[in-house]
JSON list of C-alpha atoms in Angstrom, two decimals:
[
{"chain": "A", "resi": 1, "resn": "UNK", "atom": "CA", "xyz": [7.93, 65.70, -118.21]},
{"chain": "A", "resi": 2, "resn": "UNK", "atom": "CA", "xyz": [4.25, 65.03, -118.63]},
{"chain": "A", "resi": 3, "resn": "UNK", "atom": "CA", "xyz": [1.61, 67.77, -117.88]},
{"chain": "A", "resi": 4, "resn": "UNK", "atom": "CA", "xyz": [-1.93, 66.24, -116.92]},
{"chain": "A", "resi": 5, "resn": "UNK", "atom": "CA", "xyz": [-4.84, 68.65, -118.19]},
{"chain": "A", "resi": 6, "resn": "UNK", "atom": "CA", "xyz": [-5.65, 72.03, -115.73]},
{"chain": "A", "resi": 7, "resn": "UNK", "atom": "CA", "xyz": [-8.75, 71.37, -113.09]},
{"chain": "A", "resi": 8, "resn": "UNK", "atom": "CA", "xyz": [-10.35, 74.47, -112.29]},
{"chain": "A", "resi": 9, "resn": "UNK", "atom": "CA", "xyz": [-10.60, 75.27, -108.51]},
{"chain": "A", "resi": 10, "resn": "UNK", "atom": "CA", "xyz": [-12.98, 77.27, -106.98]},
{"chain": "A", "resi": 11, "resn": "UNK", "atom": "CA", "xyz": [-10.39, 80.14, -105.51]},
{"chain": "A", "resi": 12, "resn": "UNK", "atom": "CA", "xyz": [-11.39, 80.34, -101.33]},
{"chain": "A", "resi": 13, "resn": "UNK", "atom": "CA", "xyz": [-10.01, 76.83, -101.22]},
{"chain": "A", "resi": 14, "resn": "UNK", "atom": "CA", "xyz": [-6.88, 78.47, -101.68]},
{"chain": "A", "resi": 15, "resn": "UNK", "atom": "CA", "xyz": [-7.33, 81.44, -99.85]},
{"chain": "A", "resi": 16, "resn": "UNK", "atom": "CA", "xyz": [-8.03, 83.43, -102.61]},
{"chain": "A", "resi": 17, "resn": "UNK", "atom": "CA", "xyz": [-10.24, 86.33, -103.78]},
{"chain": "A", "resi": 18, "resn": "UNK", "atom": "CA", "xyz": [-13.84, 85.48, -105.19]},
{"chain": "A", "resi": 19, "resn": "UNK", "atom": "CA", "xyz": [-13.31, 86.25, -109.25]},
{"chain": "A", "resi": 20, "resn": "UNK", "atom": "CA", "xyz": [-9.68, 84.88, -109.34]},
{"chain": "A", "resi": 21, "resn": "UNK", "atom": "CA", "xyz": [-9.33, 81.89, -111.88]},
{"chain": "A", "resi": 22, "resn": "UNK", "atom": "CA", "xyz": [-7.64, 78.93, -110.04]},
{"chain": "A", "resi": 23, "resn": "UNK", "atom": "CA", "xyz": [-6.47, 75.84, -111.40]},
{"chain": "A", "resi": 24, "resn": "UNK", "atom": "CA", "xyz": [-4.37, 72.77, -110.24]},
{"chain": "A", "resi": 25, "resn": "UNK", "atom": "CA", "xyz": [-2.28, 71.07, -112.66]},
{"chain": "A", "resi": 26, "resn": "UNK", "atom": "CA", "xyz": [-0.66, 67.64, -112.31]},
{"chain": "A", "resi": 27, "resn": "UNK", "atom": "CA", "xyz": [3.39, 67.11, -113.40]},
{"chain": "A", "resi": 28, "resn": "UNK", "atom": "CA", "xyz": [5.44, 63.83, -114.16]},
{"chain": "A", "resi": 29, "resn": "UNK", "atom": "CA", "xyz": [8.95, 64.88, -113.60]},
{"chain": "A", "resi": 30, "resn": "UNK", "atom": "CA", "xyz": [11.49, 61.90, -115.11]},
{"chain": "A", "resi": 31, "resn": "UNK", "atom": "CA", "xyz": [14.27, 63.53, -112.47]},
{"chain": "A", "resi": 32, "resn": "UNK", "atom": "CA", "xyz": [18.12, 63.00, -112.49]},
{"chain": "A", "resi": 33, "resn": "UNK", "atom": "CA", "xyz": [19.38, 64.29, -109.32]},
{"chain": "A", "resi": 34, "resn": "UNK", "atom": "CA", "xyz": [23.20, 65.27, -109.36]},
{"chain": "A", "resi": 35, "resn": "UNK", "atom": "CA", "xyz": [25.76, 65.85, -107.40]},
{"chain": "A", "resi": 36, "resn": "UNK", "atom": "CA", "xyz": [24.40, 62.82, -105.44]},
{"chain": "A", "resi": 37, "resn": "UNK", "atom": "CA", "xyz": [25.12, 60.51, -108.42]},
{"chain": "A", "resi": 38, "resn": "UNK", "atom": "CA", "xyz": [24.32, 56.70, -106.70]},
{"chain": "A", "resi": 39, "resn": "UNK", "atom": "CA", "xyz": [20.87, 56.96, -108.50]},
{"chain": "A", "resi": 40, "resn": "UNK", "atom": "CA", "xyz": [18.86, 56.02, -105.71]},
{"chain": "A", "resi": 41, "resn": "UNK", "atom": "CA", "xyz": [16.44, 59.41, -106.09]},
{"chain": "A", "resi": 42, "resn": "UNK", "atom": "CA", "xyz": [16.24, 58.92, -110.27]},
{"chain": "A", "resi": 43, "resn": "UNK", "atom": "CA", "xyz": [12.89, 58.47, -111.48]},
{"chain": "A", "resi": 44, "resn": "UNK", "atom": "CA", "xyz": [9.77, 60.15, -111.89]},
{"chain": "A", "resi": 45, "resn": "UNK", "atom": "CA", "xyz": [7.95, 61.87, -109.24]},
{"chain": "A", "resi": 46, "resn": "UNK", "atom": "CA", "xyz": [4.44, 63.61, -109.84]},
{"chain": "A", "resi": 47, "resn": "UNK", "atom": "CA", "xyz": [3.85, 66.76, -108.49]},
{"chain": "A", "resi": 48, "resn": "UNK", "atom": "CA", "xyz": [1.31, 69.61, -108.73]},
{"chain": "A", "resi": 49, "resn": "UNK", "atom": "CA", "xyz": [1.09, 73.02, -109.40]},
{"chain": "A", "resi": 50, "resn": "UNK", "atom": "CA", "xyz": [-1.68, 75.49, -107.92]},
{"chain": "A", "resi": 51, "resn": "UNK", "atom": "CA", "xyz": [-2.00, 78.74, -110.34]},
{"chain": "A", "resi": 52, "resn": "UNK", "atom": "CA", "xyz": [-3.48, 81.93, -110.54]},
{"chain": "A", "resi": 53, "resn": "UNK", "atom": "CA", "xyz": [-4.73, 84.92, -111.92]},
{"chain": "A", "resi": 54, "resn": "UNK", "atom": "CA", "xyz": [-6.97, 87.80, -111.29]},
{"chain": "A", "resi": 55, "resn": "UNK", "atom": "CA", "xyz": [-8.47, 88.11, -114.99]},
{"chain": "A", "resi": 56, "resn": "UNK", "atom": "CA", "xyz": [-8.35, 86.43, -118.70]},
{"chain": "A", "resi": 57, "resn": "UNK", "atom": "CA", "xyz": [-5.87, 88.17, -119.69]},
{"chain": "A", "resi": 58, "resn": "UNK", "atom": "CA", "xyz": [-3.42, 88.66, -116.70]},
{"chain": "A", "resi": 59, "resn": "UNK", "atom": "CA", "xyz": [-0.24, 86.13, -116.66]},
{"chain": "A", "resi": 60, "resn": "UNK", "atom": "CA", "xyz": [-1.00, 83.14, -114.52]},
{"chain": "A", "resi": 61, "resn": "UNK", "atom": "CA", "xyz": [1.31, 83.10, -111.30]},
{"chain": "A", "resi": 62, "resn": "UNK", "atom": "CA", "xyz": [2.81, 80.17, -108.96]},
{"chain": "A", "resi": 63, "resn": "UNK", "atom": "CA", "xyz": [0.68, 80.44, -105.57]},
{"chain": "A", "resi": 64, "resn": "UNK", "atom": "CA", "xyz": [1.41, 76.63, -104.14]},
{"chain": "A", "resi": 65, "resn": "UNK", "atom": "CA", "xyz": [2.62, 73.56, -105.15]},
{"chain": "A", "resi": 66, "resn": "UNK", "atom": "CA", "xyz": [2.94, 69.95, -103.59]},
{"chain": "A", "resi": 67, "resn": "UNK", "atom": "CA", "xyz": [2.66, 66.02, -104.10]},
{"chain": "A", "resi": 68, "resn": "UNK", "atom": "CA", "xyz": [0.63, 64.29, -106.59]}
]
């Protein structure tokens, strides 16, 4: 797995409050899928994660996530 760096987001493109810190960040997932086992879905995929949180030092949280 390869994690591109964070891009900030301004937080009403996601629906969310003015003040909450939004970022997008970019995955390469190198994937193995089993039980299916012929291989056909092996490889890596990129994906993205949207996260969140309402101040510096509140956990970020999972609020979307999709292709590339």
């Amino acid at each position: 797995m390869s994690l591109e760096p964070a891009r900030i987001e301004q937080p009403e493109w996601s629906g969310q409050p003015a003040g909450v810190e939004v970022v997008s960040v970019g995955v390469d997932l190198d994937l193995e899928r089993r039980p299916f086992g012929d291989g056909s879905l092996d490889g890596v995929e990129a994906w993205s994660y949207r996260l969140a949180r309402p101040s510096a030092d509140a956990p970020w949280r999972i609020i979307g996530q999709g292709m590339g």
